[in-house]
C-alpha positions in Angstrom: -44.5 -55.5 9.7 -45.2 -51.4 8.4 -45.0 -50.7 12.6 -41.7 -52.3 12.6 -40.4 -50.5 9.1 -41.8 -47.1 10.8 -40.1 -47.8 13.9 -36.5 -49.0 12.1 -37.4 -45.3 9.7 -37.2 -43.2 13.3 -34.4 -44.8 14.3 -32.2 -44.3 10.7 -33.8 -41.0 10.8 -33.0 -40.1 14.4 -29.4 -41.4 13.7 -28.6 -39.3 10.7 -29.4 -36.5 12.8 -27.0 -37.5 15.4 -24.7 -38.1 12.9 -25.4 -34.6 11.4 -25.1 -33.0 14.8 -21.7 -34.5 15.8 -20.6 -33.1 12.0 -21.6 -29.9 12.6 -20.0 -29.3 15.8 -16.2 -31.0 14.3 -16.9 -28.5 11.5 -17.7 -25.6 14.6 -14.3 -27.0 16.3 -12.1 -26.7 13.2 -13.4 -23.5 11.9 -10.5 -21.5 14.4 -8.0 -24.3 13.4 -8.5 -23.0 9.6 -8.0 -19.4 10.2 -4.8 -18.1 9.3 -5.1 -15.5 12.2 -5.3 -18.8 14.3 -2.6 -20.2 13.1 -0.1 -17.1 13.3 -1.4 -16.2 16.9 -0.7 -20.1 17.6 3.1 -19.9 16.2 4.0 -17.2 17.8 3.0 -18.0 21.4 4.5 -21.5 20.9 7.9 -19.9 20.0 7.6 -17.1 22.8 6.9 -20.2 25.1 10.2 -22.5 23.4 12.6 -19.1 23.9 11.1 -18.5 27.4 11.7 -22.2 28.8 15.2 -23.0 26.9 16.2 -19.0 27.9 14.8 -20.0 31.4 16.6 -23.5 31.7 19.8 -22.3 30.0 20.0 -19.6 32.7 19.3 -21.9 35.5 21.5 -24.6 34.3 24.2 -22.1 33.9 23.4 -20.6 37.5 23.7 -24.1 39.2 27.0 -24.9 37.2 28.4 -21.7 38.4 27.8 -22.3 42.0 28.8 -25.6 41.8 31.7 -24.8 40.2 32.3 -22.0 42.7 32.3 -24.1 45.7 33.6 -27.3 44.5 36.4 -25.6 42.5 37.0 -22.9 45.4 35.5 -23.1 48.5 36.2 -27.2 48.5 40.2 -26.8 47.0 40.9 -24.3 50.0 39.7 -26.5 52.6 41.5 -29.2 50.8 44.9 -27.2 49.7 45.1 -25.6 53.5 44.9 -28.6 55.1 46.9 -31.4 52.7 49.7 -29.0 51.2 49.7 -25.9 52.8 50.2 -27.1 56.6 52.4 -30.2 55.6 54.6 -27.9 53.4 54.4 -24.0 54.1 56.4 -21.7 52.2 56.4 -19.0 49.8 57.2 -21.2 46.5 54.6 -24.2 46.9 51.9 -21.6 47.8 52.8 -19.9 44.7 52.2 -23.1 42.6 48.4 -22.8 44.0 48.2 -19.9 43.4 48.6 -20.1 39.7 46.9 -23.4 39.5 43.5 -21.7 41.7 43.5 -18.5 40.0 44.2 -17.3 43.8 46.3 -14.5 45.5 47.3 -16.9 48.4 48.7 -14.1 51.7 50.3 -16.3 55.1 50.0 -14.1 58.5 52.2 -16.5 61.2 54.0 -16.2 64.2 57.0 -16.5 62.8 56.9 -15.1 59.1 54.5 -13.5 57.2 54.3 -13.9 53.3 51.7 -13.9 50.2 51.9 -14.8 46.5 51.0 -11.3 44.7 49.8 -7.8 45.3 46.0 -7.9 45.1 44.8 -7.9 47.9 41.8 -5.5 49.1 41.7 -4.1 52.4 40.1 -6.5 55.3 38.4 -3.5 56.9 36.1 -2.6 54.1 34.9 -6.2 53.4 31.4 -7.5 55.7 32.8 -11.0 56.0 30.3 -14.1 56.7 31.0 -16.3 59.1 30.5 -19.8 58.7 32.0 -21.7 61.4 29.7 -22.9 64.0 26.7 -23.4 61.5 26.2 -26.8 61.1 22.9 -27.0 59.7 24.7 -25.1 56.5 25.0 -27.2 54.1 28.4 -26.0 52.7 29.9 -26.3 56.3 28.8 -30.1 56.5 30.6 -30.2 52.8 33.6 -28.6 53.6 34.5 -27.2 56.8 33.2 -30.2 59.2 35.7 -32.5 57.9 38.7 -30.1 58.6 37.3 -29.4 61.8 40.6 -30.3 64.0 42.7 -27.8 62.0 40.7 -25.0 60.9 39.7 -23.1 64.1 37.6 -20.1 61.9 36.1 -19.4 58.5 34.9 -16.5 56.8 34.2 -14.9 53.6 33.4 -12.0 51.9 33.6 -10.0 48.4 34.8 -6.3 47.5 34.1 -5.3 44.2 33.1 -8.4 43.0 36.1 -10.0 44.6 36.0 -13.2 46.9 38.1 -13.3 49.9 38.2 -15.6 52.0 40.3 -15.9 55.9 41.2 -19.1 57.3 42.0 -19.1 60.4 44.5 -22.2 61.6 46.4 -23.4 64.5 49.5 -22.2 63.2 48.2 -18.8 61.7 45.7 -17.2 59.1 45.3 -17.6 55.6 43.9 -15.2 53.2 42.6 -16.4 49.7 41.5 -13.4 47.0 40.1 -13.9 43.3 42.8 -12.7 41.0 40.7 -9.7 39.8 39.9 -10.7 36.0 37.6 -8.6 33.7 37.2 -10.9 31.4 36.5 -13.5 33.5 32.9 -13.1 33.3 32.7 -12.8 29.6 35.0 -16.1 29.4 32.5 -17.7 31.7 29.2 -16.6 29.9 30.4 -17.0 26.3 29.1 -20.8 25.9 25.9 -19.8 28.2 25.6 -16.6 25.5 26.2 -18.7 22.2 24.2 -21.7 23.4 21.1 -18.8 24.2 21.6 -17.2 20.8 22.0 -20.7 19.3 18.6 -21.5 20.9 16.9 -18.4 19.5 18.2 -18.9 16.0 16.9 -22.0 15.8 13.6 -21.5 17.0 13.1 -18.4 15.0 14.5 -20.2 11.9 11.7 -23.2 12.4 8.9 -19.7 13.1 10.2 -18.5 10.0 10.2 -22.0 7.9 6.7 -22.4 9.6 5.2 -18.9 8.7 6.8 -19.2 5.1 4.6 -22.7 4.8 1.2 -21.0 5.7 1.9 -17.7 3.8 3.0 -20.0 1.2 -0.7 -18.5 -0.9 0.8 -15.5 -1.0 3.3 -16.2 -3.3 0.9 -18.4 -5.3 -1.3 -15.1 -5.5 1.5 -12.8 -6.2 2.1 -15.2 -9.6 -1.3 -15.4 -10.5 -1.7 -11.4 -10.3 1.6 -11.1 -12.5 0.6 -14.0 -14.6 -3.1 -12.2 -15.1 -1.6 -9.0 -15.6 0.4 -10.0 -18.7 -2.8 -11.8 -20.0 -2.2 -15.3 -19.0 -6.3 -16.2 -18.2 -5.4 -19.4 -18.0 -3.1 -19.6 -14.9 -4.8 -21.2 -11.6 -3.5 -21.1 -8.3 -3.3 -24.4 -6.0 -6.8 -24.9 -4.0 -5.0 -26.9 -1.4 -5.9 -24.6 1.8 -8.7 -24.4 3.8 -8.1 -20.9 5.7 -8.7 -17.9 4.4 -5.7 -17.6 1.8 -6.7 -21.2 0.5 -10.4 -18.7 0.0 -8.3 -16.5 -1.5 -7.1 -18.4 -4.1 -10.1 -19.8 -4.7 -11.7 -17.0 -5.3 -8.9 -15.4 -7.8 -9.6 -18.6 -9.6 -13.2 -18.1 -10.1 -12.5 -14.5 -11.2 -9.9 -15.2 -13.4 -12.3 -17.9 -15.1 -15.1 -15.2 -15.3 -12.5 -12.8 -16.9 -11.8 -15.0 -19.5 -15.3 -16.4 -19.8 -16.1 -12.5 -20.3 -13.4 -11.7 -22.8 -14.1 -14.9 -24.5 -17.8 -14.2 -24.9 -17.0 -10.2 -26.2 -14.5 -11.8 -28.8 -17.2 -14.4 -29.9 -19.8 -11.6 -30.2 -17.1 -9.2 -32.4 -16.3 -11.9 -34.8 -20.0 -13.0 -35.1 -21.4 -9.2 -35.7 -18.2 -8.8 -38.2 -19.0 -12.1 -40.5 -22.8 -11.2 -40.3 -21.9 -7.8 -41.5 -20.0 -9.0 -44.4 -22.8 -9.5 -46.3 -25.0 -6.7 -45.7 -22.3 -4.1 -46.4 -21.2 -6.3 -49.8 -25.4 -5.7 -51.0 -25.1 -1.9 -49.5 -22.3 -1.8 -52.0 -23.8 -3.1 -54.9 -27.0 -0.9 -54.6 -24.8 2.0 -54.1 -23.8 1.6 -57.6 -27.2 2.0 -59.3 -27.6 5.2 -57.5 -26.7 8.4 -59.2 -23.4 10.1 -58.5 -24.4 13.2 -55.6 -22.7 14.1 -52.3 -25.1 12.0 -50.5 -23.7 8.6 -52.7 -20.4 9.7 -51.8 -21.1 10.4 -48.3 -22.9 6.8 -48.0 -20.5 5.0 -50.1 -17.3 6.6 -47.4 -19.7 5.3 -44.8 -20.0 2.0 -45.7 -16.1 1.4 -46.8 -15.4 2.8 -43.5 -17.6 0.0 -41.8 -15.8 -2.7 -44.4 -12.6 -1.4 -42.8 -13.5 -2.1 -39.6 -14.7 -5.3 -39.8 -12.1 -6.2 -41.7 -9.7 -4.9 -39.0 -11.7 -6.8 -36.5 -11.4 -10.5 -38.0 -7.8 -9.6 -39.1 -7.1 -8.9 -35.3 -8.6 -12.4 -34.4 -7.1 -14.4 -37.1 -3.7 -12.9 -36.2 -4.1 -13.8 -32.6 -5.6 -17.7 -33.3 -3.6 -19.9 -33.4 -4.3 -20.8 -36.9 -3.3 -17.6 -38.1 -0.2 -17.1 -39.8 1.9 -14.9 -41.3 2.9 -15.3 -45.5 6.9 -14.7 -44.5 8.4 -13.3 -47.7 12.0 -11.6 -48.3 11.1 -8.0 -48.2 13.0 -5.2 -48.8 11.6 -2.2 -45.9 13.2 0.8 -48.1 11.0 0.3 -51.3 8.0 -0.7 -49.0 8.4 2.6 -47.4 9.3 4.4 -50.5 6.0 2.9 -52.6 4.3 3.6 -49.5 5.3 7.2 -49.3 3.6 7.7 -53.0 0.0 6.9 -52.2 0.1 9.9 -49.9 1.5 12.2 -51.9 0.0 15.8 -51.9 -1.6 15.5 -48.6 -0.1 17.7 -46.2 2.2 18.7 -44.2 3.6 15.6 -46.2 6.4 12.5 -45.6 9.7 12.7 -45.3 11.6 9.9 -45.5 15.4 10.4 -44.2 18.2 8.7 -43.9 17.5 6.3 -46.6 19.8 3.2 -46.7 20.2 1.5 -50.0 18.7 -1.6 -48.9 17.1 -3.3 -45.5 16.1 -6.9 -46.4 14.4 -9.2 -44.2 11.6 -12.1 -44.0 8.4 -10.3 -43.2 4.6 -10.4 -43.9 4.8 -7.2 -46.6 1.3 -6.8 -46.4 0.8 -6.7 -42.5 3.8 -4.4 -42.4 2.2 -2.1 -45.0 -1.0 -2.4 -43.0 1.2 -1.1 -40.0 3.2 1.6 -41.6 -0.2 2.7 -44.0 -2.1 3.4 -40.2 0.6 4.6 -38.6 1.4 7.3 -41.9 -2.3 8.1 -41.9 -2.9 8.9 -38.4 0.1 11.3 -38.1 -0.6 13.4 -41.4 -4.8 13.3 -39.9 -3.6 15.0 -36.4 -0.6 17.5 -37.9 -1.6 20.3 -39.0 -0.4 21.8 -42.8 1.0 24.2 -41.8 3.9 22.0 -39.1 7.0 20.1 -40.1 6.8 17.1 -42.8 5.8 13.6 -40.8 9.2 12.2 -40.9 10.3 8.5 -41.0 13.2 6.4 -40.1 14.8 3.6 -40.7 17.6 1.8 -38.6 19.4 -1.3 -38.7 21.4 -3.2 -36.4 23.0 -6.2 -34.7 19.6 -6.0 -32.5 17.0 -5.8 -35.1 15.6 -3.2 -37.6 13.9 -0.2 -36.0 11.2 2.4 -38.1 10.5 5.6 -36.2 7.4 7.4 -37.5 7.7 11.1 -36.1 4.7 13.6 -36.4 4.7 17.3 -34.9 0.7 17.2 -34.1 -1.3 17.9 -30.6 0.8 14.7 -29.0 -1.0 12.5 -26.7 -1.4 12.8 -22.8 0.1 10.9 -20.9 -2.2 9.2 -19.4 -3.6 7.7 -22.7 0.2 6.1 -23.5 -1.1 2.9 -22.3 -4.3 3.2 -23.5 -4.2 3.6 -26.8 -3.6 0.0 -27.8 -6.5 -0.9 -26.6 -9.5 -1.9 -29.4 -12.1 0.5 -29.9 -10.3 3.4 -27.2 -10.1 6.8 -29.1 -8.7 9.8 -27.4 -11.0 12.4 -26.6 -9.1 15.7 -26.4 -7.3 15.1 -29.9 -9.5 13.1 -32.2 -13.6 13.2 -32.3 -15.7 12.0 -35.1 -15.2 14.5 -37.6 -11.3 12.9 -37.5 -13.3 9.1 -38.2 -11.7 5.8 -37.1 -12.9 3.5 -34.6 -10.3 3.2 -32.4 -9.6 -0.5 -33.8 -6.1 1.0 -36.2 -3.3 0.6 -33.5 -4.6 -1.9 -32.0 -4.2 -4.5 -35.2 -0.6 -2.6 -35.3 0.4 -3.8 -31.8 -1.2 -7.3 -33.0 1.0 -7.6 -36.2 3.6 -6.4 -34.9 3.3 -8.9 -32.1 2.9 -11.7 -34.4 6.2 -11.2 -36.1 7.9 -10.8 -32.7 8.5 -7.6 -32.4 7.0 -4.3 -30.0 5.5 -1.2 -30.7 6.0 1.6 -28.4 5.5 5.4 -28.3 6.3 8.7 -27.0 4.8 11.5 -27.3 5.4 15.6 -25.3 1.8 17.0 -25.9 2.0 20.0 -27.8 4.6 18.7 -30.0 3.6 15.7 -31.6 4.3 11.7 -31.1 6.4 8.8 -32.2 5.9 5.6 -32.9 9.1 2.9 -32.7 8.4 -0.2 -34.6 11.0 -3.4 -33.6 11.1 -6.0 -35.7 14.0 -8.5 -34.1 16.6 -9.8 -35.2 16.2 -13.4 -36.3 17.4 -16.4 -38.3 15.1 -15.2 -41.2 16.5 -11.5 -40.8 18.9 -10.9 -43.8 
């Protein structure tokens, strides 16, 4: 009984392996098949290969049609027109009824009279003519000249210039058939064959190009998820429905947009968890501060610790204004005395505030003590970086159909260029312009850009280095704008 479970065992083990084999070699096979190269390279020589053989039967079935057409509607009417009508009723008027009908210059050389339809003709002497009676293992003579045998005594043909002529020689005298010389013959007769060939290669290039669109489909998925990424949208994903290398591709943007998010997530989680646990400590640092006696080194400690209270206070403001359980205590505010009470807590520090071109009144539904944040960062960072001896920090305010618009304009060191985009960003300070003797912690504009944000609105700012910056504050216009 075991020798038979051991023997059964080899043979479910000796299986799977077969079984694992024949896998592995379909997954060998259809490794090419998933390769977008493959599948390009395989498009394109099965639309070269289309255009080549409906180019190639096109042409041929346009070749055969013309020579048929050229001997049955020629070669076949002479024969049959020179025999039936032409002997039985020979003169000038009927052969000109031919030759309109055949397209033919139609020229009689008798014994008695000598006549022909139309000028046209080209001189006999310069045409090598071919001679085809007597062969009568052609086939054209079986088809045509073999029947009319008893009346036609000689048959030749020849072209000049691309013009048939032909000389039938009769009992009675000789005939002498010529193409009426039309350019546009030729163009009449290869218009279908040229519209059916481009017809051919528009369609198979619009079925290359439908086809191509379907596999390079991924890169439009990609191109949406970059955009989408770029405007902070960590949540997009891109369809994993591909097995080639752009169905890779999008599987690996998803994983790195995942890991982006998982990153900025955790950074976020670690700022908000330092800032509550530091709550507490700087609240005691506080307290004990008091019981010391007044000294530089107090005062120097206690700016130290109100400018760490500031920050963490900026820091969960930031998150709570981007959660979306924050929200904003809308209020009717008017802007003019915000800015005006604002104005007086930084009086006598220089080069000052001017506020100009006051309006009486710019009401509107607003958070006043985000926008007072704003404007109270904004103020303080211009008077920091102008020096006392430049122009007054100056500040405007606009309304219209569009909005309301408050320009804060500082003649300082300006900001480079390159830092325009930066400067948003939490915790970036510029170097060249502000170093720790000037304090701040980079965190300022960025909860500016935030509240500003949350009330719907943008924050932007130019700046010529050299000659200071300013900073446009839109608030839109909305139902609860007065």
């Amino acid at each position: 009984m075991i020798q038979k479970i051991l023997v059964l065992s080899k043979l479910s083990g000796a299986q799977d392996i077969c079984l694992l084999e024949v896998k592995m070699r379909l997954e060998w096979l259809k490794g090419p098949f998933n390769s977008v190269f493959t599948k390009l390279i395989a498009v394109m020589l099965i639309s070269g290969s289309l255009l080549v053989m409906g180019i190639s039967a096109i042409s041929w079935h346009g070749f055969r049609e013309n020579q048929r057409n050229f001997f049955r509607n020629n070669l076949a009417q002479y024969g049959a027109y020179l025999v039936r009508d032409l002997e039985e009723n020979l003169n000038l008027e009927h052969a000109r009824e031919l030759s309109q009908r055949l397209f033919l210059i139609i020229r009689y050389e008798g014994e008695n009279e000598t006549w022909e339809t139309g000028s046209g003709i080209p001189p006999l002497q310069k045409i090598h003519f071919r001679k085809w009676m007597g062969k009568s293992s052609d086939p054209g003579f079986r088809l045509l000249v073999q029947p009319l045998r008893p009346l036609v005594t000689d048959l030749r043909f020849g072209r000049f210039h691309r013009q048939g002529v032909a000389i039938v020689e009769t009992k009675t005298g000789r005939f002498i058939f010529a193409e009426i010389k039309d350019e546009w013959h030729g163009i009449r007769f290869a218009l279908p064959w040229i519209f059916s060939v481009l017809g051919l290669v528009g369609l198979v290039l619009t079925g290359t190009w439908l086809i191509l669109r379907k596999i390079l489909q991924p890169l439009n998925w990609l191109s949406d998820g970059v955009s989408a990424l770029g405007e902070g949208n960590l949540e997009h994903r891109l369809p994993e429905k591909r097995g080639d290398e752009l169905g890779n591709l999008a599987k690996a943007f998803n994983r790195m947009s995942e890991r982006i998010r998982e990153m900025l997530s955790a950074r976020e989680r670690l700022l908000l968890d330092v800032s509550h646990e530091l709550r507490s400590p700087l609240t005691r640092m506080k307290v004990a501060l008091e019981f010391i006696p007044e000294d530089a080194s107090r005062e120097s400690l206690l700016d130290d610790v109100q400018e760490m209270e500031q920050m963490v206070t900026e820091i969960l403001e930031t998150a709570r204004l981007k959660s979306e359980y924050g929200q904003l205590n809308l209020q009717k505010t008017d802007l003019v005395k915000l800015i005006q009470d604002i104005c007086i807590t930084f009086e006598g520090q220089t080069p000052g505030i001017r506020f100009e071109n006051v309006p009486e009144t710019c009401q509107t539904f607003a958070d006043a003590e985000q926008i007072e944040t704003v404007l109270k960062n904004l103020l303080a960072n211009a008077l920091k970086y102008s020096p006392a001896e430049n122009a007054p920090v100056e500040i405007r305010l606009k309304k219209s159909d569009a909005g309301t618009l408050i320009e804060i304009q500082d003649h300082g060191p300006g900001i480079q260029d390159e830092e325009l985009d930066l400067i948003f960003e939490p915790f970036y300070r510029t170097d060249k312009s502000r170093n720790n003797k000037t304090g701040g912690y980079g965190l300022g504009l960025s909860l500016c850009k935030t509240i500003i944000e949350a009330h719907g609105g943008t924050i932007d700012v130019q700046s010529n280095t050299g000659k200071g910056a300013m900073f446009s504050l839109h608030l839109p216009k909305s139902p609860s704008t007065i």
